[in-house]
JSON list of C-alpha atoms in Angstrom, two decimals:
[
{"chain": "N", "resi": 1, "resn": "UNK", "atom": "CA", "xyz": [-16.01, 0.31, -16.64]},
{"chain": "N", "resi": 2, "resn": "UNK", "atom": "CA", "xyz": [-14.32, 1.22, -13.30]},
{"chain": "N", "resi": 3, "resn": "UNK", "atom": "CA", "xyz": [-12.67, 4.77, -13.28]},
{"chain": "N", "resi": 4, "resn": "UNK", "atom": "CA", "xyz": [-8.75, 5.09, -12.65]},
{"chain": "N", "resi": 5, "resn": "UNK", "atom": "CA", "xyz": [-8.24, 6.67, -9.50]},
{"chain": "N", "resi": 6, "resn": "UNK", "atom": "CA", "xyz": [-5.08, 8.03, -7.76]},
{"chain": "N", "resi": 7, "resn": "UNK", "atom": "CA", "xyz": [-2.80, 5.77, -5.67]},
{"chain": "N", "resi": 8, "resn": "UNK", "atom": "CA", "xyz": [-3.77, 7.60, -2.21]},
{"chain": "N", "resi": 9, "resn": "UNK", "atom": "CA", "xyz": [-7.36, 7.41, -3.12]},
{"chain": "N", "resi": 10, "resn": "UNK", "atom": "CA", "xyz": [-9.42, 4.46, -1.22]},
{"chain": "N", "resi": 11, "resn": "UNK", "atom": "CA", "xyz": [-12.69, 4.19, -3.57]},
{"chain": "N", "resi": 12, "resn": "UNK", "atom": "CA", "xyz": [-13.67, 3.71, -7.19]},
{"chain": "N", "resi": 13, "resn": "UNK", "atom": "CA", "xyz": [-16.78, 5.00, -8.53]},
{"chain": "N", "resi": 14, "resn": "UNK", "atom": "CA", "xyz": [-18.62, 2.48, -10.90]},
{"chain": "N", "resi": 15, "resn": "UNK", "atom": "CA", "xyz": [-20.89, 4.22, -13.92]},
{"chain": "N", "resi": 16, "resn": "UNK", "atom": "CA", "xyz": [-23.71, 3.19, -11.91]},
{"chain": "N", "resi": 17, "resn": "UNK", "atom": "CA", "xyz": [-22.57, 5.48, -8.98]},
{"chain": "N", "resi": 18, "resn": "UNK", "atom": "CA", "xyz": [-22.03, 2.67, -6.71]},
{"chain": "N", "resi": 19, "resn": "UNK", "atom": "CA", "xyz": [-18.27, 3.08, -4.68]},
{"chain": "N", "resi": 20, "resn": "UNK", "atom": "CA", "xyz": [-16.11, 0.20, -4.89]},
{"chain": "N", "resi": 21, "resn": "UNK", "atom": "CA", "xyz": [-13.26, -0.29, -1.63]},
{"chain": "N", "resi": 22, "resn": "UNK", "atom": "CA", "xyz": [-9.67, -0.24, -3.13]},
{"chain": "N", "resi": 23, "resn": "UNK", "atom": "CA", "xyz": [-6.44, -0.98, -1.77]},
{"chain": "N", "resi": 24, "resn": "UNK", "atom": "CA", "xyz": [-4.03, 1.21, -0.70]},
{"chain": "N", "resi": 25, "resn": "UNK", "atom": "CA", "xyz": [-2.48, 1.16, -4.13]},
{"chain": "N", "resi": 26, "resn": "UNK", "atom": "CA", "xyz": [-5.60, 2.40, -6.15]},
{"chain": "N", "resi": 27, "resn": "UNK", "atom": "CA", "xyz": [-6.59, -1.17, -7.20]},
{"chain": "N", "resi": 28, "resn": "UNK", "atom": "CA", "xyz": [-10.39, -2.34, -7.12]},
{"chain": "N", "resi": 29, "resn": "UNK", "atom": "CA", "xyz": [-10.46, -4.97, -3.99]},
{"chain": "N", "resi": 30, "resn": "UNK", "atom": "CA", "xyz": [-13.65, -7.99, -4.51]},
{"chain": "N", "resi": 31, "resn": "UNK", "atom": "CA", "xyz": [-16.18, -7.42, -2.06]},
{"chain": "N", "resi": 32, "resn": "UNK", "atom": "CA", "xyz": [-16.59, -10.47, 0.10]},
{"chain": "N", "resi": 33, "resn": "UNK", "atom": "CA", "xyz": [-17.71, -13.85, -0.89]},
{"chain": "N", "resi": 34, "resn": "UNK", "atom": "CA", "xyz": [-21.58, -14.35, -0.71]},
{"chain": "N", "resi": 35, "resn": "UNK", "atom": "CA", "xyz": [-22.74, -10.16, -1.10]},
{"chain": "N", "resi": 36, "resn": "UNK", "atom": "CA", "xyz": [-23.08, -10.24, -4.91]},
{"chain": "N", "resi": 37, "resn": "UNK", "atom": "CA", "xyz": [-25.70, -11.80, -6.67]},
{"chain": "N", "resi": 38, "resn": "UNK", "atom": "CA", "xyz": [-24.91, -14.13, -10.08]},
{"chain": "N", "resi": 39, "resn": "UNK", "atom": "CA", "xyz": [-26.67, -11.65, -11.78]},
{"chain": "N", "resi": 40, "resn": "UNK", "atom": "CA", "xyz": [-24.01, -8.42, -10.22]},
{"chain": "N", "resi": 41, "resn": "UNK", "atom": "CA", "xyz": [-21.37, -11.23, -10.85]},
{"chain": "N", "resi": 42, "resn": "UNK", "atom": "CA", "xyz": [-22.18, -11.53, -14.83]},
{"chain": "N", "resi": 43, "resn": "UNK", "atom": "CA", "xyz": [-22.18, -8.05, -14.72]},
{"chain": "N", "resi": 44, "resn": "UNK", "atom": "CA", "xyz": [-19.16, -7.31, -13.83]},
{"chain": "N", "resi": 45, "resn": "UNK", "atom": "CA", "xyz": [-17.54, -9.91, -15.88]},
{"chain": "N", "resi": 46, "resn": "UNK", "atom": "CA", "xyz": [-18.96, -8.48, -19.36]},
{"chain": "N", "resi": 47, "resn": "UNK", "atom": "CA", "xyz": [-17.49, -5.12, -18.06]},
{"chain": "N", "resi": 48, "resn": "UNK", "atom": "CA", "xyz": [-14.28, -6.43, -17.35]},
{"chain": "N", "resi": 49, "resn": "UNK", "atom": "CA", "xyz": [-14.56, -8.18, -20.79]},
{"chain": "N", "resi": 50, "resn": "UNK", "atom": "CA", "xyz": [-15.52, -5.05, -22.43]},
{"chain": "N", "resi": 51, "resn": "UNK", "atom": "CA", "xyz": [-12.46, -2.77, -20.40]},
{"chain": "N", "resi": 52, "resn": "UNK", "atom": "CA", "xyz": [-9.93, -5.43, -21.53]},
{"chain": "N", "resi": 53, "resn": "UNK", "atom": "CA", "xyz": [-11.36, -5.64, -25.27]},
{"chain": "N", "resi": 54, "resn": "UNK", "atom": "CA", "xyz": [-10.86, -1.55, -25.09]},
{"chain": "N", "resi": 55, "resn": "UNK", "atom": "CA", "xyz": [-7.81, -1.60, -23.73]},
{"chain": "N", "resi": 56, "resn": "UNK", "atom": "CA", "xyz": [-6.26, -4.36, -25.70]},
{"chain": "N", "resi": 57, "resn": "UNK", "atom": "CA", "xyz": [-7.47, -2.34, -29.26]},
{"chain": "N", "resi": 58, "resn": "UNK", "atom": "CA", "xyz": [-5.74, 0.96, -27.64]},
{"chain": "N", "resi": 59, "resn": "UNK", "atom": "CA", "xyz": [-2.29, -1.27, -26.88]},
{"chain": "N", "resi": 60, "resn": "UNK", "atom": "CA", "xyz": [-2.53, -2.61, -30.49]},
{"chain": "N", "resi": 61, "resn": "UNK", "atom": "CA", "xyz": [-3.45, 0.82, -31.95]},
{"chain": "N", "resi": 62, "resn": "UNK", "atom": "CA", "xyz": [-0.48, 2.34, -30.30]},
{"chain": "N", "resi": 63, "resn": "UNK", "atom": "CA", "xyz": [1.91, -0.44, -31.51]},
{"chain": "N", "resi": 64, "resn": "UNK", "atom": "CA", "xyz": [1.31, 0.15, -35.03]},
{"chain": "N", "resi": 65, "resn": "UNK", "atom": "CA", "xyz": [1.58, 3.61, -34.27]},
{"chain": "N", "resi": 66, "resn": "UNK", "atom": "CA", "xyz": [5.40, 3.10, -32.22]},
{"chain": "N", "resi": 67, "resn": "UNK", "atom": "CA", "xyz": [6.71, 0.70, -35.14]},
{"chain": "N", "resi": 68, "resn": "UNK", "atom": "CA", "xyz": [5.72, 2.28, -37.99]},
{"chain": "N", "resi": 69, "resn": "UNK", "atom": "CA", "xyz": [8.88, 3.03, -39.24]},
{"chain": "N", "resi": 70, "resn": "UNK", "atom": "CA", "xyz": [8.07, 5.39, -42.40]},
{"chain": "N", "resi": 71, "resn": "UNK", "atom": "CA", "xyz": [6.31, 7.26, -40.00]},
{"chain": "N", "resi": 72, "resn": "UNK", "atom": "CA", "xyz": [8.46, 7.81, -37.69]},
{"chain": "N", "resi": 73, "resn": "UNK", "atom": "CA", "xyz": [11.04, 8.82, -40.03]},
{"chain": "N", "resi": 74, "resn": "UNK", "atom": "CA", "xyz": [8.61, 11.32, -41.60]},
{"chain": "N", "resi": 75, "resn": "UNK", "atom": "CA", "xyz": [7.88, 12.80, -38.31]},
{"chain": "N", "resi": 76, "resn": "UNK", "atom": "CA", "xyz": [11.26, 13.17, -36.82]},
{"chain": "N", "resi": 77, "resn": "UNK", "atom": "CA", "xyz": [13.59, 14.24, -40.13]},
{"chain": "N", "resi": 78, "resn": "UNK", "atom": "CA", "xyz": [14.71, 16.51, -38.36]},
{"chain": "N", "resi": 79, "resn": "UNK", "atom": "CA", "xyz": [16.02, 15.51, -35.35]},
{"chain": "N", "resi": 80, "resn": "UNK", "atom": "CA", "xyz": [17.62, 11.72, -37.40]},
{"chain": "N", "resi": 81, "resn": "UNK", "atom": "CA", "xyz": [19.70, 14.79, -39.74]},
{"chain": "N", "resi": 82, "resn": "UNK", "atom": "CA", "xyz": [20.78, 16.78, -36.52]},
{"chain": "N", "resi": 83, "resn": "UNK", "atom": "CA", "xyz": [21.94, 12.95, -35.10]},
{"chain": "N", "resi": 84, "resn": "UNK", "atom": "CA", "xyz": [23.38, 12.04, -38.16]},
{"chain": "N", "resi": 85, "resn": "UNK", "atom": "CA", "xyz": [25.73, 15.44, -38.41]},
{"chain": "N", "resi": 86, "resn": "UNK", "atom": "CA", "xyz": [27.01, 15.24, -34.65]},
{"chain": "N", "resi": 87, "resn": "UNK", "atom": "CA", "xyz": [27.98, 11.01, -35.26]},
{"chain": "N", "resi": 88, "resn": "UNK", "atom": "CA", "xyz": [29.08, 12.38, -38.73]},
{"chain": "N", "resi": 89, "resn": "UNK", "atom": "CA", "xyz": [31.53, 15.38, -37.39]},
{"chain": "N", "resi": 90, "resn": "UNK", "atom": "CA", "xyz": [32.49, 12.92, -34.00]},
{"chain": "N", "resi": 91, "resn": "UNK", "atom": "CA", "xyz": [33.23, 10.08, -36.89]},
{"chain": "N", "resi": 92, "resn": "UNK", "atom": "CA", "xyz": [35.47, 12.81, -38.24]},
{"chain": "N", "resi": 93, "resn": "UNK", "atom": "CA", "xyz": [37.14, 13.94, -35.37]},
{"chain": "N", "resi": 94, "resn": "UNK", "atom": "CA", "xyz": [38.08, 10.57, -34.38]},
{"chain": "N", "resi": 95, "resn": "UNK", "atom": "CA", "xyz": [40.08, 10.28, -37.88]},
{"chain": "N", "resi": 96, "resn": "UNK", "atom": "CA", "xyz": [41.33, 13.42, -38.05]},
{"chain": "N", "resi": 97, "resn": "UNK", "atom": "CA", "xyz": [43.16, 12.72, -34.49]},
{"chain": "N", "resi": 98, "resn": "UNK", "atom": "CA", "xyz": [44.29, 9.41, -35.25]},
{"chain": "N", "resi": 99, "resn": "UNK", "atom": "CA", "xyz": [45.88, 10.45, -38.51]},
{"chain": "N", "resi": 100, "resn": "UNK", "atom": "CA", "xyz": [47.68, 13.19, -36.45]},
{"chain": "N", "resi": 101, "resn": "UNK", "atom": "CA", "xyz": [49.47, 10.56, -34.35]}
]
């Protein structure tokens, strides 16, 4: 797995220690054609299998999490009954002034 790095910074470490050039945006840039062997090749396609299987179960994982809705009402009672009393007393202010008219 490659390590994140900062935008600014210009290499990626590998978990074998080896430095990888990036772009000037942080992102891992292919070395060029003909200085890997199949074998480095295959290697860095099961890791880049392997990163994307990771961070695929992480985006599903924190899905569920986002749009579980019993959850998230649990969690935030608070805050939905503070909401629901402002809307509540603005619902009421609204009538009370047009009544006055």
């Amino acid at each position: 797995m490659i390590k994140r790095v900062a935008l600014s910074s210009t290499l990626a470490s590998t978990p074998a220690g080896q430095r990888l050039s990036t772009r000037g945006n942080g992102r891992w840039t292919p070395p060029p054609p003909g200085s890997r062997s199949a074998e480095q090749i295959r290697r860095d396609i099961v890791q880049q299998r392997q990163e994307l299987s990771r961070s695929v179960d992480a985006l599903r994982h924190r899905w569920l999490e986002v749009t579980d809705v019993k959850r998230q009402l649990r969690e935030h009672r608070q805050e939905l009954a503070v909401g629901a009393a402002v809307v509540g007393f603005l619902i009421g202010g609204v009538i009370a002034l047009r009544r006055r008219r």
